Short mmCIF file of C-alpha atoms in Angstrom, two decimals:
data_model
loop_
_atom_site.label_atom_id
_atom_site.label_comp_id
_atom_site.label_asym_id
_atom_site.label_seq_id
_atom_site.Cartn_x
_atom_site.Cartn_y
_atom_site.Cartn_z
CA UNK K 1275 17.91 19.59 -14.66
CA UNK K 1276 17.34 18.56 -11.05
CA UNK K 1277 16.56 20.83 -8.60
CA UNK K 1278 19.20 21.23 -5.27
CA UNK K 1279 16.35 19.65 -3.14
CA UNK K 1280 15.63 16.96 -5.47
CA UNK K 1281 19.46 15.91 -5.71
CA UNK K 1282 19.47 16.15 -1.95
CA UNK K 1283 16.87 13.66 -1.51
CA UNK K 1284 18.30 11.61 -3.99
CA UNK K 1285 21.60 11.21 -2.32
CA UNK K 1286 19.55 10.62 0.77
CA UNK K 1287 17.97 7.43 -0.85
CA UNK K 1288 21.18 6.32 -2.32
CA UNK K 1289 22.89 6.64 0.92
CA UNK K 1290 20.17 4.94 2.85
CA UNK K 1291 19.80 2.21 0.23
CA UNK K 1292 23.51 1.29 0.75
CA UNK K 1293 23.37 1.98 4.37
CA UNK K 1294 20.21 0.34 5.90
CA UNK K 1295 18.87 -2.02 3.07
CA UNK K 1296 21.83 -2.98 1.72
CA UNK K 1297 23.44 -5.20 4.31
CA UNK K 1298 21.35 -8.80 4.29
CA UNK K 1299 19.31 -7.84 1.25
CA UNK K 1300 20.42 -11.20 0.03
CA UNK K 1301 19.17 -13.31 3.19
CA UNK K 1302 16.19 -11.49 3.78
CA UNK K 1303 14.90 -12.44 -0.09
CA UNK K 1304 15.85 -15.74 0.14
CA UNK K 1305 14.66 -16.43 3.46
CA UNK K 1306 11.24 -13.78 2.59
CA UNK K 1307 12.11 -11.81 5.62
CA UNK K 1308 10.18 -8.63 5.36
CA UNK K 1309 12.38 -5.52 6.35
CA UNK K 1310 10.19 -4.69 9.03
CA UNK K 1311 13.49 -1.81 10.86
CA UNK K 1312 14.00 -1.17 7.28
CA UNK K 1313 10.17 0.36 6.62
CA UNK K 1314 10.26 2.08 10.15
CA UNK K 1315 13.28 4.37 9.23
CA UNK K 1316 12.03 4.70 5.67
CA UNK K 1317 8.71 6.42 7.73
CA UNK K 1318 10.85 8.67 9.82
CA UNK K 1319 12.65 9.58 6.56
CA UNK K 1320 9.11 10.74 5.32
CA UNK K 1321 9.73 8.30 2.50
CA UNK K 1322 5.76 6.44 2.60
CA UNK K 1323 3.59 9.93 2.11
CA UNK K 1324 6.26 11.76 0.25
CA UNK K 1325 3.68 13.72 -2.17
CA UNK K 1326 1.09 14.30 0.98
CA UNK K 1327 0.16 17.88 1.67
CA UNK K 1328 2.06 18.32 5.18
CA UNK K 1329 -1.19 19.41 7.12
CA UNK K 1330 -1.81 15.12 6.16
CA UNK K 1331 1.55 14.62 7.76
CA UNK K 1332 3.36 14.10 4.41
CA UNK K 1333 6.20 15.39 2.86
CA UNK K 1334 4.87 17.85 0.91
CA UNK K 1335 7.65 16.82 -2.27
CA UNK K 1336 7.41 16.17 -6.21
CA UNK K 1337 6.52 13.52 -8.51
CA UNK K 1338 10.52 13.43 -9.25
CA UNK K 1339 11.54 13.72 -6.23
CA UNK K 1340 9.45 10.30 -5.25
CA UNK K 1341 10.31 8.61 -8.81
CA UNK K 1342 13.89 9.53 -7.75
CA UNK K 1343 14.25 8.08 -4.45
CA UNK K 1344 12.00 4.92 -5.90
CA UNK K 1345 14.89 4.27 -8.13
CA UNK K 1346 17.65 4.52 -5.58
CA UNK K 1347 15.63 2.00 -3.37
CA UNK K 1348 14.70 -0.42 -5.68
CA UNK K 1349 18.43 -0.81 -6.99
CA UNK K 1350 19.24 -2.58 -3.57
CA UNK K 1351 16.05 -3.57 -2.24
CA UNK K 1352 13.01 -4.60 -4.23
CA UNK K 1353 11.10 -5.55 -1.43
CA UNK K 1354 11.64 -2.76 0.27
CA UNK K 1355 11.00 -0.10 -2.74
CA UNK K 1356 7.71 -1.97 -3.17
CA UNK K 1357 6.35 -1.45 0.19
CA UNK K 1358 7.24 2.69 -0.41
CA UNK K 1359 5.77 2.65 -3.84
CA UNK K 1360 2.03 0.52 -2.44
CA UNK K 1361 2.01 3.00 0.46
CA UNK K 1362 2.57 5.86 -1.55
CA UNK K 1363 0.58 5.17 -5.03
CA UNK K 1364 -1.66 3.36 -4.14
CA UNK K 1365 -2.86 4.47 -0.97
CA UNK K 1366 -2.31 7.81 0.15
CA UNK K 1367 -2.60 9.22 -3.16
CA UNK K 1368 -6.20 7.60 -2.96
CA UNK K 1369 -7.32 8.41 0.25
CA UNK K 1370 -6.04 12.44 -0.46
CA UNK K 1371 -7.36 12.72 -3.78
CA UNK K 1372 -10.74 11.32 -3.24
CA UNK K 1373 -11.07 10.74 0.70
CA UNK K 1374 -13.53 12.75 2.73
CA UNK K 1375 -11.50 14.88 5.46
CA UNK K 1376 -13.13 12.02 8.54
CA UNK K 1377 -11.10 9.37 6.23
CA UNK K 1378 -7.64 11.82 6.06
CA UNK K 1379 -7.91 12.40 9.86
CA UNK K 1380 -8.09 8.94 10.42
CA UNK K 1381 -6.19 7.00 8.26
CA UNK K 1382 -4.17 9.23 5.83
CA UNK K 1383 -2.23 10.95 8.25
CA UNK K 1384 -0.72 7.62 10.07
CA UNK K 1385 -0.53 6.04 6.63
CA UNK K 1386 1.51 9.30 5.63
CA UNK K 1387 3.45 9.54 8.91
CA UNK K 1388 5.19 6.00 8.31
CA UNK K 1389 3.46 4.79 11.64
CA UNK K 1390 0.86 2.27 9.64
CA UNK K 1391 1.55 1.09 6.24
CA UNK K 1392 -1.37 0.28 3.70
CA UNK K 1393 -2.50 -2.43 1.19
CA UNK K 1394 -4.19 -1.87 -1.84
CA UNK K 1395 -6.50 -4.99 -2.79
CA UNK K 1396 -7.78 -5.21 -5.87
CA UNK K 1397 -6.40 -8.40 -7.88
CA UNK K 1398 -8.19 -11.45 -7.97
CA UNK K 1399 -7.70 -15.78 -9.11
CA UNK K 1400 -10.12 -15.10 -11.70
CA UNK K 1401 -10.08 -11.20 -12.66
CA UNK K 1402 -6.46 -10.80 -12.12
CA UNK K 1403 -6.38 -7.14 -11.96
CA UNK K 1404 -9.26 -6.04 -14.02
CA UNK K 1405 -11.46 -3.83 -12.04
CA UNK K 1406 -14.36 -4.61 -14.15
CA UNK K 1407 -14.14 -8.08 -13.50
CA UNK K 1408 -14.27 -8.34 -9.96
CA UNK K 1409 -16.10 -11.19 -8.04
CA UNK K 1410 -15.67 -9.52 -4.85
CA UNK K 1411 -18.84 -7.95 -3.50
CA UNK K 1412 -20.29 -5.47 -1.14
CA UNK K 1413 -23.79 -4.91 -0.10
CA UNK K 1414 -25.07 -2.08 0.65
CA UNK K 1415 -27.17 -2.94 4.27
CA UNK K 1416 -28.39 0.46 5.10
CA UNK K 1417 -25.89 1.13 7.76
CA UNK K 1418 -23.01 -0.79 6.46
CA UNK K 1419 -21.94 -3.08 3.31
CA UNK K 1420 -21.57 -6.93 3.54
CA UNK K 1421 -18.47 -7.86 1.81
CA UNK K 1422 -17.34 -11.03 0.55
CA UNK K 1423 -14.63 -12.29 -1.56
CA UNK K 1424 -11.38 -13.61 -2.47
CA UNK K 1425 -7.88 -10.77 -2.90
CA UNK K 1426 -4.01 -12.65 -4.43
CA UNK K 1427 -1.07 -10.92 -4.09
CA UNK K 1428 -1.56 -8.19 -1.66
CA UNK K 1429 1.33 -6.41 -0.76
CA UNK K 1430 1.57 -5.59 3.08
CA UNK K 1431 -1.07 -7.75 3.38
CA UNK K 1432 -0.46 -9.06 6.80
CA UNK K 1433 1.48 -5.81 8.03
CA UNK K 1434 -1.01 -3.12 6.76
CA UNK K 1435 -3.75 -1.56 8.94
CA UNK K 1436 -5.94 -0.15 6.15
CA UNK K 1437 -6.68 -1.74 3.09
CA UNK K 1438 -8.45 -0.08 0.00
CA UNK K 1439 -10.17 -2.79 -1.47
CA UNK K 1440 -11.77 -2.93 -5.06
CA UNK K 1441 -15.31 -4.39 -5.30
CA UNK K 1442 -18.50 -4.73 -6.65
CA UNK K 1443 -21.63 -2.66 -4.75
CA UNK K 1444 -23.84 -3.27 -8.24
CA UNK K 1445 -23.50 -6.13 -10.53
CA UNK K 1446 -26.74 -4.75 -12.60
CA UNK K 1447 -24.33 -1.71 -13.34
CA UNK K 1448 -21.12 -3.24 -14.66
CA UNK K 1449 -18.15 -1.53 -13.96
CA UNK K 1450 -19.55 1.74 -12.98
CA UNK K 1451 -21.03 -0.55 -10.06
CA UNK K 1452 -17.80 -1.21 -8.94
CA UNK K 1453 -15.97 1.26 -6.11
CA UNK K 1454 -13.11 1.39 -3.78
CA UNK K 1455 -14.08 0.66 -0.04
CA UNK K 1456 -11.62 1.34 3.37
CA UNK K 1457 -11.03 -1.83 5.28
CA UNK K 1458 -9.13 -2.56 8.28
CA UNK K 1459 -7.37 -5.13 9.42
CA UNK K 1460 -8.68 -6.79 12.53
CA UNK K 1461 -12.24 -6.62 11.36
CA UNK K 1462 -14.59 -10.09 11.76
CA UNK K 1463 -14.70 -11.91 9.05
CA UNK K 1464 -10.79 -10.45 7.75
CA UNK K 1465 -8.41 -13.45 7.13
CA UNK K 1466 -5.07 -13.09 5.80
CA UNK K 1467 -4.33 -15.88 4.28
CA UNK K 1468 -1.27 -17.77 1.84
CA UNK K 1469 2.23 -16.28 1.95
CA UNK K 1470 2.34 -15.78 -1.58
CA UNK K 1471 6.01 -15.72 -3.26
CA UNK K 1472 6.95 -12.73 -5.77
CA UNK K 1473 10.30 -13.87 -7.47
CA UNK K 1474 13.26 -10.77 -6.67
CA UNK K 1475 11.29 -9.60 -3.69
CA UNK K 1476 10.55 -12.11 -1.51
CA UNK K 1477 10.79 -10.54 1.45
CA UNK K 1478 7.39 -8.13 0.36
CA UNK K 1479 4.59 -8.86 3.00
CA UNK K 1480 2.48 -10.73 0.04
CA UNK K 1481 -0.84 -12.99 1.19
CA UNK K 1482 -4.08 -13.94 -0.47
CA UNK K 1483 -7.05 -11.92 1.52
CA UNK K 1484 -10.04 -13.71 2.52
CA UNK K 1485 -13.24 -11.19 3.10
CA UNK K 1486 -16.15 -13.89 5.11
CA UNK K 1487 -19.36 -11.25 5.72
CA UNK K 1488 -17.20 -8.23 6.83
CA UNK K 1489 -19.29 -5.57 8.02
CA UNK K 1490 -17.76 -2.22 6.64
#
């Protein structure tokens, strides 16, 4: 059985889903609008780091509780359950689990907060999402990596601030030469590129990601 808290936050979803993402769901997928007030009170709601230790400015909750209000959100709003579920999954679970404490300072605690949202970049034309089949690389320069390559289907690509992006720093090693590097947006050589259509959530931030000798 659920827990009181958990069936709180539940209801909370629910209500917010019919609330706030209900009214112009339909226009905003047809015309790919992303729900840009929409994500903002879903941050406040401490809805994008719900499983982040507090002291990371997270929420602190359960695996059900975050499955729970990912099902109340996605029954209105695809789009907008998508953009919780990236932030969440993909990258403040990455940056707390395996982050130094410079990189949670920095860029888990905003992600957490709801004040920046995150992109996870790791599928490719050619590799799809196969990790071990990445053509993206980065070079280790002494003081930095080169990267270089090609990301499809990025959610939040062109709204994000810090991107954890899949790529190769060994070819000679396979796929244990191949690691997760921070990125932000803004950085020379970073091009969104391609609005990129999802069918039944248009309105998710979605671009190809262009990486020309960016200095990391």
């Amino acid at each position: 059985q659920l827990s009181e808290e958990q069936i709180m936050i539940r209801q909370a979803a629910r209500d917010f889903a019919q609330n706030e993402l209900k009214p112009g769901v339909i226009e905003r997928d047809e015309h790919q609008i992303f729900p840009t007030e929409q994500i903002k009170k879903l941050g406040e709601l401490g809805f994008l780091g719900m499983m982040v230790d507090p002291k990371y400015n997270g929420a602190g909750l359960d695996s059900i509780s975050y499955v729970l209000v990912m099902e109340e959100l996605s029954k209105i709003d695809a789009s907008a359950s998508v953009v919780v579920s990236v932030n969440n999954s993909l990258i403040c679970y990455g940056l707390e689990k395996f982050g130094t404490e410079y990189q949670k300072e920095k860029y888990l605690k905003p992600l957490a907060a709801g004040e920046k949202l995150g992109a996870f970049c790791i599928s490719e034309p050619e590799a799809g999402s196969d990790a071990t089949s990445q053509r993206t690389t980065a070079i280790d320069m002494g003081d930095h990596y080169l990267v270089n390559g090609v990301k499809n289907w990025i959610t939040n690509d062109s709204t994000a601030s810090t991107y954890l992006l899949i790529a190769r720093t060994d070819v000679k090693e396979g796929q244990r030469g191949t690691n997760a590097l921070i990125v932000e947006n803004g950085m020379e050589g970073f091009s969104v590129r391609n609005k990129e259509n999802k069918m039944g959530i248009s309105g998710s931030d979605t671009h190809s990601l262009m990486l020309t000798d960016v200095k990391d």
